[in-house]
PDB file of C-alpha atoms and ligand atoms in Angstrom:
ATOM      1  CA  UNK A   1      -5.029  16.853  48.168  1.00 96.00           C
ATOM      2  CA  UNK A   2      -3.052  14.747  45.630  1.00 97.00           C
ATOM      3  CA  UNK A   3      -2.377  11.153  46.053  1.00 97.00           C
ATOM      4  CA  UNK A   4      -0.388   8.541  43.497  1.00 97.00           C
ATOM      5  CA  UNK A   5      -0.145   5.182  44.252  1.00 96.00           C
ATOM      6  CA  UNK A   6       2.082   3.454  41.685  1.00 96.00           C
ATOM      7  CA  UNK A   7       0.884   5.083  38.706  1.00 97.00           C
ATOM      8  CA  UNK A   8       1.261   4.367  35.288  1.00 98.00           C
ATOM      9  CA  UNK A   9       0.709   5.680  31.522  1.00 98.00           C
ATOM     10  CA  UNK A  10       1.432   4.043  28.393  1.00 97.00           C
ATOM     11  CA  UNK A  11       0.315   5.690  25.450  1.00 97.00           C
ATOM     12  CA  UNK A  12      -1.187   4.145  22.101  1.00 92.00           C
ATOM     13  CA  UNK A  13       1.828   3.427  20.504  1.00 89.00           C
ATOM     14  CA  UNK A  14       3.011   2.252  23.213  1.00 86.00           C
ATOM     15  CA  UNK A  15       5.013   4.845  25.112  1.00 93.00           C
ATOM     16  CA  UNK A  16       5.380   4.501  28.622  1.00 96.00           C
ATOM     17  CA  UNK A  17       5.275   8.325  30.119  1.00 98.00           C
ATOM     18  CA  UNK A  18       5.300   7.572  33.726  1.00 98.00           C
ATOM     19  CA  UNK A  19       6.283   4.169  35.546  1.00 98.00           C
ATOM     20  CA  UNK A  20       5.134   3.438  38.812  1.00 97.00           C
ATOM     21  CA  UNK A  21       5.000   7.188  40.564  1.00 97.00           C
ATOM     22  CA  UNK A  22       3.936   7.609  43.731  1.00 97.00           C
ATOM     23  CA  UNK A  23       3.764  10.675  45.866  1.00 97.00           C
ATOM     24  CA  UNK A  24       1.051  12.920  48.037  1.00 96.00           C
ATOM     25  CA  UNK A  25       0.827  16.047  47.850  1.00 97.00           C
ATOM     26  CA  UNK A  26      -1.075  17.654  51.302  1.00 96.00           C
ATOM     27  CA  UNK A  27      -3.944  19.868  51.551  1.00 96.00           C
ATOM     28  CA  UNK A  28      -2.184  23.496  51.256  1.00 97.00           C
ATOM     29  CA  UNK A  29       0.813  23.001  50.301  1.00 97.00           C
ATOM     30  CA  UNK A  30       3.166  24.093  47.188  1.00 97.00           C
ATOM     31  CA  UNK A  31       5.354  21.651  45.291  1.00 98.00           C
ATOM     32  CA  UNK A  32       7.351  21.237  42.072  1.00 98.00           C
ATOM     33  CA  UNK A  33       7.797  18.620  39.773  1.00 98.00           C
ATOM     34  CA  UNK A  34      10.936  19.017  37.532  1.00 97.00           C
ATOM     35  CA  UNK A  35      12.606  16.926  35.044  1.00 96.00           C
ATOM     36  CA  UNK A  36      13.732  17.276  31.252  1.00 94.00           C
ATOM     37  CA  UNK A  37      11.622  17.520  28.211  1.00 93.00           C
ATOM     38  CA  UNK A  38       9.901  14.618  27.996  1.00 95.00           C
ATOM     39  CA  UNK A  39       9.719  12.873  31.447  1.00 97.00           C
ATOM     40  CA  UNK A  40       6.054  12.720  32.092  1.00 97.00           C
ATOM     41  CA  UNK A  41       5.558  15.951  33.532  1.00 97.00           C
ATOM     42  CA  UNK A  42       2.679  16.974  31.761  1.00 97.00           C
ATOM     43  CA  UNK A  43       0.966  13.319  31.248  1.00 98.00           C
ATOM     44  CA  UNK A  44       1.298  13.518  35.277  1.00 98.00           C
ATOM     45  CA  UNK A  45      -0.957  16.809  35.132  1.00 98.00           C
ATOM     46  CA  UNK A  46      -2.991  15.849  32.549  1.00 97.00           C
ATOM     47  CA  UNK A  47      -3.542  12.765  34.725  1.00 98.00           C
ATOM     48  CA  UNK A  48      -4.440  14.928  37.741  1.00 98.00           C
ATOM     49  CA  UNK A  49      -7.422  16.522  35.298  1.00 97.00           C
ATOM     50  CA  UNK A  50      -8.533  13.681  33.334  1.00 97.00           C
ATOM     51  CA  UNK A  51      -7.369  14.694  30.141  1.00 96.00           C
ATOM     52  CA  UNK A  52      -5.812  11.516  30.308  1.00 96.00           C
ATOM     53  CA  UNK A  53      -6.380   8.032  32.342  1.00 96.00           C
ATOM     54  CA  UNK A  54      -3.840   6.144  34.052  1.00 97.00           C
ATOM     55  CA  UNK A  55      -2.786   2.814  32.615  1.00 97.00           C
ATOM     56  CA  UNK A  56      -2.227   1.027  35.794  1.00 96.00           C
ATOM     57  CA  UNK A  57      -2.531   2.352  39.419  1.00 97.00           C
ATOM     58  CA  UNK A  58      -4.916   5.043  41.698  1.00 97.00           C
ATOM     59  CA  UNK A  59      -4.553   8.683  41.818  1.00 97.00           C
ATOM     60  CA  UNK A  60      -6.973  10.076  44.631  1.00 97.00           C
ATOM     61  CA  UNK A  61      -7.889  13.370  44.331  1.00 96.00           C
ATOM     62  CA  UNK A  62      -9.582  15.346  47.311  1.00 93.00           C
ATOM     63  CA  UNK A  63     -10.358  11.846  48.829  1.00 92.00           C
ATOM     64  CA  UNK A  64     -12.109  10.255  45.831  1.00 93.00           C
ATOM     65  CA  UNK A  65     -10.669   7.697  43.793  1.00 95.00           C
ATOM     66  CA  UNK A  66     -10.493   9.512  40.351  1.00 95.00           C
ATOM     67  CA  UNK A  67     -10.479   6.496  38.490  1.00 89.00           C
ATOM     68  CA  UNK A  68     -14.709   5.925  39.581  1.00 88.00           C
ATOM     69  CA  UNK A  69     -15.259   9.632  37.803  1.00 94.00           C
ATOM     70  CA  UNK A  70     -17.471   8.620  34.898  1.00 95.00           C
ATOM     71  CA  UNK A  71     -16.627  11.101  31.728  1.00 95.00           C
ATOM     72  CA  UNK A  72     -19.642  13.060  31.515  1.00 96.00           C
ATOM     73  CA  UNK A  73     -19.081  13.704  35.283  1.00 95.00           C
ATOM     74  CA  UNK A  74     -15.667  15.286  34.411  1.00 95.00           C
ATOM     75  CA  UNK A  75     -16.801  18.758  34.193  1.00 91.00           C
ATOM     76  CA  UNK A  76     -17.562  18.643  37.729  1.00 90.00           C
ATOM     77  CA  UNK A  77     -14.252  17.506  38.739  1.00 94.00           C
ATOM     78  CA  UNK A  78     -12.626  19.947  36.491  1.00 92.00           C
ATOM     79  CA  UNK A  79     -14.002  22.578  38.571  1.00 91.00           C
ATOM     80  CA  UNK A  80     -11.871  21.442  41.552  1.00 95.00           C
ATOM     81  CA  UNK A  81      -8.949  22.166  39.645  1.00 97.00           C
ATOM     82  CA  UNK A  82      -7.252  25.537  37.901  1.00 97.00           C
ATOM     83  CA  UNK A  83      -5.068  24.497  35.289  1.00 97.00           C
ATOM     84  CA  UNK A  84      -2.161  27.129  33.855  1.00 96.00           C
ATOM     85  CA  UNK A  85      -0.719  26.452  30.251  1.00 93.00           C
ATOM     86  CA  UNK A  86       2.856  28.174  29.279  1.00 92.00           C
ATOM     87  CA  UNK A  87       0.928  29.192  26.110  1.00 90.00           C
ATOM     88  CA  UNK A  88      -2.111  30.688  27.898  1.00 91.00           C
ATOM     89  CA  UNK A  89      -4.662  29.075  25.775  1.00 94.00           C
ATOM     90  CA  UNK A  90      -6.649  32.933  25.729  1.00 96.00           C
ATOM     91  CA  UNK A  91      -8.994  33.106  23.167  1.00 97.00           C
ATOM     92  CA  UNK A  92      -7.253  35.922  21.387  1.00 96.00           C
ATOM     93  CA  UNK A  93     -10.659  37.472  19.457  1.00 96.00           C
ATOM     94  CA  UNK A  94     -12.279  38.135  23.271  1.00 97.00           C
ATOM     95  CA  UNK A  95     -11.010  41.031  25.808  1.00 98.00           C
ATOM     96  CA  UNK A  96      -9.200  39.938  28.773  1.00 98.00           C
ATOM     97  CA  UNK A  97     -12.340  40.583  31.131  1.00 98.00           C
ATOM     98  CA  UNK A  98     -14.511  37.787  28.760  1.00 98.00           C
ATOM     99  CA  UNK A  99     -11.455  35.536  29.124  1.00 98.00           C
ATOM    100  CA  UNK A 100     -11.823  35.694  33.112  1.00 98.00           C
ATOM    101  CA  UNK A 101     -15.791  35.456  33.004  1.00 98.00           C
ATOM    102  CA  UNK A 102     -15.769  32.025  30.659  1.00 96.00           C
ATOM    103  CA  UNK A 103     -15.224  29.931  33.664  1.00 95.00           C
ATOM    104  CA  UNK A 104     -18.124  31.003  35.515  1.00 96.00           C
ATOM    105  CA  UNK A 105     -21.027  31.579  33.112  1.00 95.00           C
ATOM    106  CA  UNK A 106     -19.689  27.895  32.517  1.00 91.00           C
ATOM    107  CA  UNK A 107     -20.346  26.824  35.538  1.00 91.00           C
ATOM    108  CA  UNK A 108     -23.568  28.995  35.550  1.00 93.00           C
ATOM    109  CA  UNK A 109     -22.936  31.921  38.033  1.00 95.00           C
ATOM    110  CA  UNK A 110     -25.540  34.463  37.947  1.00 96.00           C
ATOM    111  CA  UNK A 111     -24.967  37.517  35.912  1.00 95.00           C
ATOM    112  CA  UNK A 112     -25.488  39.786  38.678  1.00 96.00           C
ATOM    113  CA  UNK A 113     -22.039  38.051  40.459  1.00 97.00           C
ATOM    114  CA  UNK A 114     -19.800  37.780  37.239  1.00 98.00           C
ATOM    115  CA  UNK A 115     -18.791  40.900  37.322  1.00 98.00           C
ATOM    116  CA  UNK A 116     -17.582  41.254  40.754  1.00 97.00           C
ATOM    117  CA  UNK A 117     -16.113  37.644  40.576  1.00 97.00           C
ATOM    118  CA  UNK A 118     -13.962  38.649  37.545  1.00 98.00           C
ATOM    119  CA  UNK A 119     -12.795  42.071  38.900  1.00 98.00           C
ATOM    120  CA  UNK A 120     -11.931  40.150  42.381  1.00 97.00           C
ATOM    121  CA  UNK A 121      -9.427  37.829  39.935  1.00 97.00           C
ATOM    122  CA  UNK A 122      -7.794  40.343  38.218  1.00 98.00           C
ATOM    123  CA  UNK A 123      -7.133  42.441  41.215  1.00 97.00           C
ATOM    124  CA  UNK A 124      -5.469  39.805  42.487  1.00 95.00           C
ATOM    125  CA  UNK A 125      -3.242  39.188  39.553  1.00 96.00           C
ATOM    126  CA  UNK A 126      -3.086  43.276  39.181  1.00 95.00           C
ATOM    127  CA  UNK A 127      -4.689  43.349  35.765  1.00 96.00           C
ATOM    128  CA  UNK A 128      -7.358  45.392  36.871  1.00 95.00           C
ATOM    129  CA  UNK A 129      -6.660  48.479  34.196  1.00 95.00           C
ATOM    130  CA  UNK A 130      -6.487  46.068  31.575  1.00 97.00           C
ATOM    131  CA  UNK A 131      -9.829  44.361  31.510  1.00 97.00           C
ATOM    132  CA  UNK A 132     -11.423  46.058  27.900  1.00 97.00           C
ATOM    133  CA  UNK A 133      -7.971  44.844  26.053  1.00 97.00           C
ATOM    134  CA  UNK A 134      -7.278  42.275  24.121  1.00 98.00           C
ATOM    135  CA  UNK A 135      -4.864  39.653  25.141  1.00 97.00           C
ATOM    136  CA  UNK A 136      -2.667  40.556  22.023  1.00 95.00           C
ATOM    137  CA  UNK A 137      -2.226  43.957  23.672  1.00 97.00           C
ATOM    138  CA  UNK A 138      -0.359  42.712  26.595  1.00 96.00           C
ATOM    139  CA  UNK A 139       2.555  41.784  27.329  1.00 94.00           C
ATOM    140  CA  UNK A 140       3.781  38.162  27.537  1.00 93.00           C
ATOM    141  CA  UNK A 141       3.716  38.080  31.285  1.00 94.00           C
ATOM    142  CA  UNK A 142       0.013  39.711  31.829  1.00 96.00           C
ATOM    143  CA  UNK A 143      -0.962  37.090  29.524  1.00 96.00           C
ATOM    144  CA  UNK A 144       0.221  34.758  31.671  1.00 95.00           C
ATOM    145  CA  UNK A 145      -1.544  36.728  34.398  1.00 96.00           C
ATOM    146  CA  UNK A 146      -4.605  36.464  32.498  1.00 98.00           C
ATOM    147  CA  UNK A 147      -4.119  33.097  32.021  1.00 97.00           C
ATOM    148  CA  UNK A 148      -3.746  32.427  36.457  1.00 97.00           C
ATOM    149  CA  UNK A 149      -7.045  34.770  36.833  1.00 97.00           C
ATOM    150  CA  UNK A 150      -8.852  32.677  34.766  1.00 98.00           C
ATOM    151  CA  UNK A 151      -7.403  29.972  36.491  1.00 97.00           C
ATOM    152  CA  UNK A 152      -8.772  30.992  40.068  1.00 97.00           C
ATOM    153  CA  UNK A 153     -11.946  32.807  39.556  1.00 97.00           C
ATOM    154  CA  UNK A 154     -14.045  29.696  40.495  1.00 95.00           C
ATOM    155  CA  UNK A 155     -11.860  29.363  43.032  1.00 96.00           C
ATOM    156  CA  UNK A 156     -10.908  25.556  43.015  1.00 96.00           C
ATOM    157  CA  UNK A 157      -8.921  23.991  45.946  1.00 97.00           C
ATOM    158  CA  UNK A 158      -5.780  23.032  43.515  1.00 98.00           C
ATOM    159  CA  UNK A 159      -3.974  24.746  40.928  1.00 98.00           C
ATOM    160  CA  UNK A 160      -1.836  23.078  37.988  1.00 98.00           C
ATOM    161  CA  UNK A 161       0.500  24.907  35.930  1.00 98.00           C
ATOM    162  CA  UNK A 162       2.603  23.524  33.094  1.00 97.00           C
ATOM    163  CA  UNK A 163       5.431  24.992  32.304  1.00 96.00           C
ATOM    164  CA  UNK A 164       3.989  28.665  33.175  1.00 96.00           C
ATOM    165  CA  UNK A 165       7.089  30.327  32.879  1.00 94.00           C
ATOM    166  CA  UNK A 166       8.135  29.045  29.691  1.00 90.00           C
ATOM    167  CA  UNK A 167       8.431  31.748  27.898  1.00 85.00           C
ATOM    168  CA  UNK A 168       8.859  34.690  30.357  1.00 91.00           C
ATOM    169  CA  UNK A 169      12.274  36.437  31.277  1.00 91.00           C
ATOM    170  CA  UNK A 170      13.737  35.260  34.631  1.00 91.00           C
ATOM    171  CA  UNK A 171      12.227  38.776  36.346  1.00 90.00           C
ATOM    172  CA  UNK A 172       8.945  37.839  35.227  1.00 92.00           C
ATOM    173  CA  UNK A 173       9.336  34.630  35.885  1.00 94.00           C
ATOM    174  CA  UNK A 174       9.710  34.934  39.214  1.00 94.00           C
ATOM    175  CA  UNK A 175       6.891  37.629  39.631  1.00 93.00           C
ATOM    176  CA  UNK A 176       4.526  34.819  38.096  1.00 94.00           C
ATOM    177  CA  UNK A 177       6.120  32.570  40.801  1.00 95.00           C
ATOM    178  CA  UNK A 178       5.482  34.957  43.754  1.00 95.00           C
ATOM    179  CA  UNK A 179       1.763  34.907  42.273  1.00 96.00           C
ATOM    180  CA  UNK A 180       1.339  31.199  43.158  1.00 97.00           C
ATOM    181  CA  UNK A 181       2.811  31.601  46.294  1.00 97.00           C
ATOM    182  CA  UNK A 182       0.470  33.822  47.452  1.00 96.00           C
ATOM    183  CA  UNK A 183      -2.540  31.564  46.554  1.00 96.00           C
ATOM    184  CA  UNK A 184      -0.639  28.968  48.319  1.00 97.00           C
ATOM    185  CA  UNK A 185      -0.680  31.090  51.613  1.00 96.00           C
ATOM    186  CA  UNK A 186      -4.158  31.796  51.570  1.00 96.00           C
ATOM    187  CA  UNK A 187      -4.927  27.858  51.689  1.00 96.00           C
ATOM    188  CA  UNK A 188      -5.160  26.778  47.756  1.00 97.00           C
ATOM    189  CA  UNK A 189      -2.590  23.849  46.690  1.00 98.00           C
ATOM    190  CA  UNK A 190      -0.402  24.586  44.063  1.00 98.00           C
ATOM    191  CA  UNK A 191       1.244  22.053  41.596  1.00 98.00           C
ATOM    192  CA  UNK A 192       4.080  23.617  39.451  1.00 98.00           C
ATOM    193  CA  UNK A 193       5.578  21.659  36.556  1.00 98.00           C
ATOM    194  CA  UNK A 194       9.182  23.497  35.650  1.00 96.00           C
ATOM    195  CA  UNK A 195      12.512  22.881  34.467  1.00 90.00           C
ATOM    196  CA  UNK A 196      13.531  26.170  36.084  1.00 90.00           C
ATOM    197  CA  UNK A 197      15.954  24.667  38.414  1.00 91.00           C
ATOM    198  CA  UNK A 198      17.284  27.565  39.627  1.00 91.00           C
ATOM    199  CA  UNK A 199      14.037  29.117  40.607  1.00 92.00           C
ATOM    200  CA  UNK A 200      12.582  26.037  41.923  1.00 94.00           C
ATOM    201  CA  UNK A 201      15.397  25.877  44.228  1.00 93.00           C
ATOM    202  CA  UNK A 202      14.713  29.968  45.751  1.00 92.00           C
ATOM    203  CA  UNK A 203      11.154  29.327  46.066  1.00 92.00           C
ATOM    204  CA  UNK A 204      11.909  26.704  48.901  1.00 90.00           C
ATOM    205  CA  UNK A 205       9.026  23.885  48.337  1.00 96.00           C
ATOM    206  CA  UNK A 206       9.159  20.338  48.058  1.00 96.00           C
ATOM    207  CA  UNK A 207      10.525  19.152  44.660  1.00 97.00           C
ATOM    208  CA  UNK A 208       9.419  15.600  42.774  1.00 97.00           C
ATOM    209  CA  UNK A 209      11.782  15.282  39.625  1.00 97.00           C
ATOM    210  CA  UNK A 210      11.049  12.925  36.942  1.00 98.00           C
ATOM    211  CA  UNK A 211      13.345  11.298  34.836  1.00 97.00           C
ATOM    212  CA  UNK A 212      12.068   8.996  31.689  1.00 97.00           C
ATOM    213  CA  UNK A 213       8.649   8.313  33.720  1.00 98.00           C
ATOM    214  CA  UNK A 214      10.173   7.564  36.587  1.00 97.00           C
ATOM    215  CA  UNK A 215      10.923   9.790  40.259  1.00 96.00           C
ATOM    216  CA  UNK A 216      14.150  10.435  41.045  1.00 96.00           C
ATOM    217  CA  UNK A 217      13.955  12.555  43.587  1.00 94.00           C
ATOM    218  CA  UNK A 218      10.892  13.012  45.358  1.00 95.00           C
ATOM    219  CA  UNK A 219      10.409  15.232  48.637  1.00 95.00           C
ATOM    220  CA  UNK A 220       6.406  14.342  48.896  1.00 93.00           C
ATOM    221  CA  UNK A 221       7.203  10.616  49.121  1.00 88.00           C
ATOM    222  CA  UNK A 222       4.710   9.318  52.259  1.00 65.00           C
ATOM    223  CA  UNK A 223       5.904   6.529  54.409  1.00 49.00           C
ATOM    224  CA  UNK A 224       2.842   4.410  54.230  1.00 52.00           C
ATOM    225  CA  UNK A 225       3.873   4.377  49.870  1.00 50.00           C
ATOM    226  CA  UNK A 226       5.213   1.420  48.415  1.00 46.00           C
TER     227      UNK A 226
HETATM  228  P1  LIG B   1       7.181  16.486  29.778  1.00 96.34           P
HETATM  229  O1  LIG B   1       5.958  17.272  30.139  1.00 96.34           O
HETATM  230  O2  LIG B   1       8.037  16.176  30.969  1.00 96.34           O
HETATM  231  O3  LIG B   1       7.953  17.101  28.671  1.00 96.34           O
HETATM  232  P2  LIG B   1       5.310  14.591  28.633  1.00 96.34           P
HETATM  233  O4  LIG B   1       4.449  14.098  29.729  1.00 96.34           O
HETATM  234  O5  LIG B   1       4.781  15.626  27.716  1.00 96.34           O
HETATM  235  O6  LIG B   1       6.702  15.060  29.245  1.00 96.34           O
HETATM  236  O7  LIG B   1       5.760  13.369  27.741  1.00 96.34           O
HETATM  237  C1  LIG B   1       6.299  12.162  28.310  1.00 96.34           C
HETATM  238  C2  LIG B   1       6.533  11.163  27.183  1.00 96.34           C
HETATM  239  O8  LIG B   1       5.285  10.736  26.669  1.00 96.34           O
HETATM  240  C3  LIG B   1       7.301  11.737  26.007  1.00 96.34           C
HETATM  241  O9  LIG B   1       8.167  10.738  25.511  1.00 96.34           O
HETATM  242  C4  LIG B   1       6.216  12.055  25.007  1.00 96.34           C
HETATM  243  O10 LIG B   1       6.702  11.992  23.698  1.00 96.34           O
HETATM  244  C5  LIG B   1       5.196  10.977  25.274  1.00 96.34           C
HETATM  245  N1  LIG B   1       3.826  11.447  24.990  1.00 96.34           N
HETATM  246  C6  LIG B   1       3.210  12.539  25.503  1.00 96.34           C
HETATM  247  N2  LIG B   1       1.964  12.635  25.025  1.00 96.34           N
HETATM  248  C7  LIG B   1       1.781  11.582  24.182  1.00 96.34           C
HETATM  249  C8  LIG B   1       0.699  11.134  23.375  1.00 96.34           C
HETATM  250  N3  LIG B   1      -0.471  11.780  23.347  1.00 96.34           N
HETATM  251  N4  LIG B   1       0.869  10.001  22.648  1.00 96.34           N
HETATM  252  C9  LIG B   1       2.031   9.329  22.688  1.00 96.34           C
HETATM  253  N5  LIG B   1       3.101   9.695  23.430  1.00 96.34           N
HETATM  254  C10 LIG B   1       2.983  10.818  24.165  1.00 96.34           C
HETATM  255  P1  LIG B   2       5.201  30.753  21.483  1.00 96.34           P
HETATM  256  O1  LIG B   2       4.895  29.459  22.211  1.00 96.34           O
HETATM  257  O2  LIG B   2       5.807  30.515  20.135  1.00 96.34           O
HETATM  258  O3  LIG B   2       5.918  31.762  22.297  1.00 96.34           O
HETATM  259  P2  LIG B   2       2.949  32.553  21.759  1.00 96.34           P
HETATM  260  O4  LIG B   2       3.267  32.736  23.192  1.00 96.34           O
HETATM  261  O5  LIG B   2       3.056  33.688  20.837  1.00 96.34           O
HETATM  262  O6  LIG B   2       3.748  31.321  21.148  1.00 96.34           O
HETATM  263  O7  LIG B   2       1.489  31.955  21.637  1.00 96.34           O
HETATM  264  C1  LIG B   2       1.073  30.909  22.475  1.00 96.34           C
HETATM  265  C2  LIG B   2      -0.150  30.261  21.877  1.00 96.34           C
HETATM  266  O8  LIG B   2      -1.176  31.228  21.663  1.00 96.34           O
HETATM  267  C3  LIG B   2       0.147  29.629  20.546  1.00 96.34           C
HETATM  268  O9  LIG B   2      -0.428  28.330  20.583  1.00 96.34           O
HETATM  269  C4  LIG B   2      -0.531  30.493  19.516  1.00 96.34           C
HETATM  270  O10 LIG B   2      -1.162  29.681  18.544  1.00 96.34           O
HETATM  271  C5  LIG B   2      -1.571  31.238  20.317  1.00 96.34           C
HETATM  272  N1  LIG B   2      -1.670  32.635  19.857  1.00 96.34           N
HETATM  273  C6  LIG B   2      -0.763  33.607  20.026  1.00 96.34           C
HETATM  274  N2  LIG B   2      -1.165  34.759  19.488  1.00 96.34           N
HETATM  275  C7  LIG B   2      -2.388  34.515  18.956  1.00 96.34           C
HETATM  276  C8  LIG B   2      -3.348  35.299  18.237  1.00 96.34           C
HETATM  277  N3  LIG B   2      -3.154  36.557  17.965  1.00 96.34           N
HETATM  278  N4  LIG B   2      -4.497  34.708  17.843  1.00 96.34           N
HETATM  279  C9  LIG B   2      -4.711  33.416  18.122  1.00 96.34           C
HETATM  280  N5  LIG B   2      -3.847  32.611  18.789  1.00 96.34           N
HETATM  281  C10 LIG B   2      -2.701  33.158  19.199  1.00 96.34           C
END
């Protein structure tokens, strides 16, 4: 689904975030990247997106070379891709139902499916009572719930998440946890950035830790990388 082949980002100013990463991550499956504040994590996700371009190197994403994606044909390959904030990014003024919908009468469903489409997404996230409220009503975890249903209403192949358990309790953290998983097992790949060590390590998937831009551990290595 993922690939990285010696990938790098230096920043204006100058900072290099990530130097020379390579890893793949397969069709269907679940991984984490770890590592401290600070050691590319979320310049590798943003990378993934193309909220930011690589420096050096070639990220392939569902077979095509992301680096040929022209930027007014990054909308399109956004919509591959369900990306999870620890902050949520809700738009706080709109009830958790027009948070869900914005994806698709983005990508121009018809009215006539929204409806279903959005009430499919928070089933699956069991926010289904709470579509008239406001996301200030809810709790920090259905926020976050929120957050995943808006996330996988269009259904894309791959889901990011950075840092989605930031701010949750462990409890909750691990309910938002066993959320991913489940998308996982019904075929969607997951990508989980986390400095949650300990619940990385009970969720069993492969792990790539960062350290100052660089891998330091990395269970998705392929053979065939340099
Ligand atoms: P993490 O998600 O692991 O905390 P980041 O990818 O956010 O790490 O940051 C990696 C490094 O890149 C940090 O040193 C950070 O300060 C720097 N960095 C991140 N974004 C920018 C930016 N827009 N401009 C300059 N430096 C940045
Ligand atoms: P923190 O990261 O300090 O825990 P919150 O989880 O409360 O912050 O909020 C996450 C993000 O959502 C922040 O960027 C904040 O600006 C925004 N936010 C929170 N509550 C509201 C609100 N009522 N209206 C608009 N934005 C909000």
């Amino acid at each position: 689904m993922i690939e990285f082949h010696q990938v790098f980002k230096r920043y204006e100013g100058g900072h290099e975030a990530l130097k020379g990463v390579s890893f793949g991550l397969p069709r269907g499956e679940m991984a984490f990247l770890t590592g401290h504040s600070g050691a590319g994590k979320s310049t590798l996700l943003k990378l993934i997106a193309l909220m930011e371009r690589p420096t050096r190197g070639q990220i392939i994403l569902d077979d095509i070379d992301i680096s040929n994606v022209k930027d007014r044909q990054i909308p399109y390959h956004r919509r591959k891709i369900g990306m999870i904030f620890q902050d949520h990014r809700l738009l706080y003024d709109r009830s958790v139902y027009d948070n869900v919908a914005l994806p698709l009468i983005i990508a121009g469903v018809s009215d006539r499916d929204i409806p279903k489409r959005v009430r499919a997404a928070l089933d699956k996230v069991g926010l289904l009572n709470k579509e008239r409220q406001l996301p200030i009503q809810l709790s920090g975890g259905e926020q976050q719930r929120v957050g995943i249903a808006r996330a996988v209403v269009n259904k894309p192949p791959l889901l990011l998440a950075d840092e989605p358990t930031g701010n949750l309790d462990p409890e909750l953290s691990e309910d938002i946890m066993n959320l991913f998983a489940q998308f996982n097992q019904v075929g969607v790949s997951v990508l989980i950035a986390s400095h949650d060590l300990g619940l990385i390590a009970r969720m069993k998937h492969p792990v790539i830790a960062l350290k100052e831009g660089r891998t330091i551990r990395n269970e998705l290595a392929e053979v065939d990388f340099a």
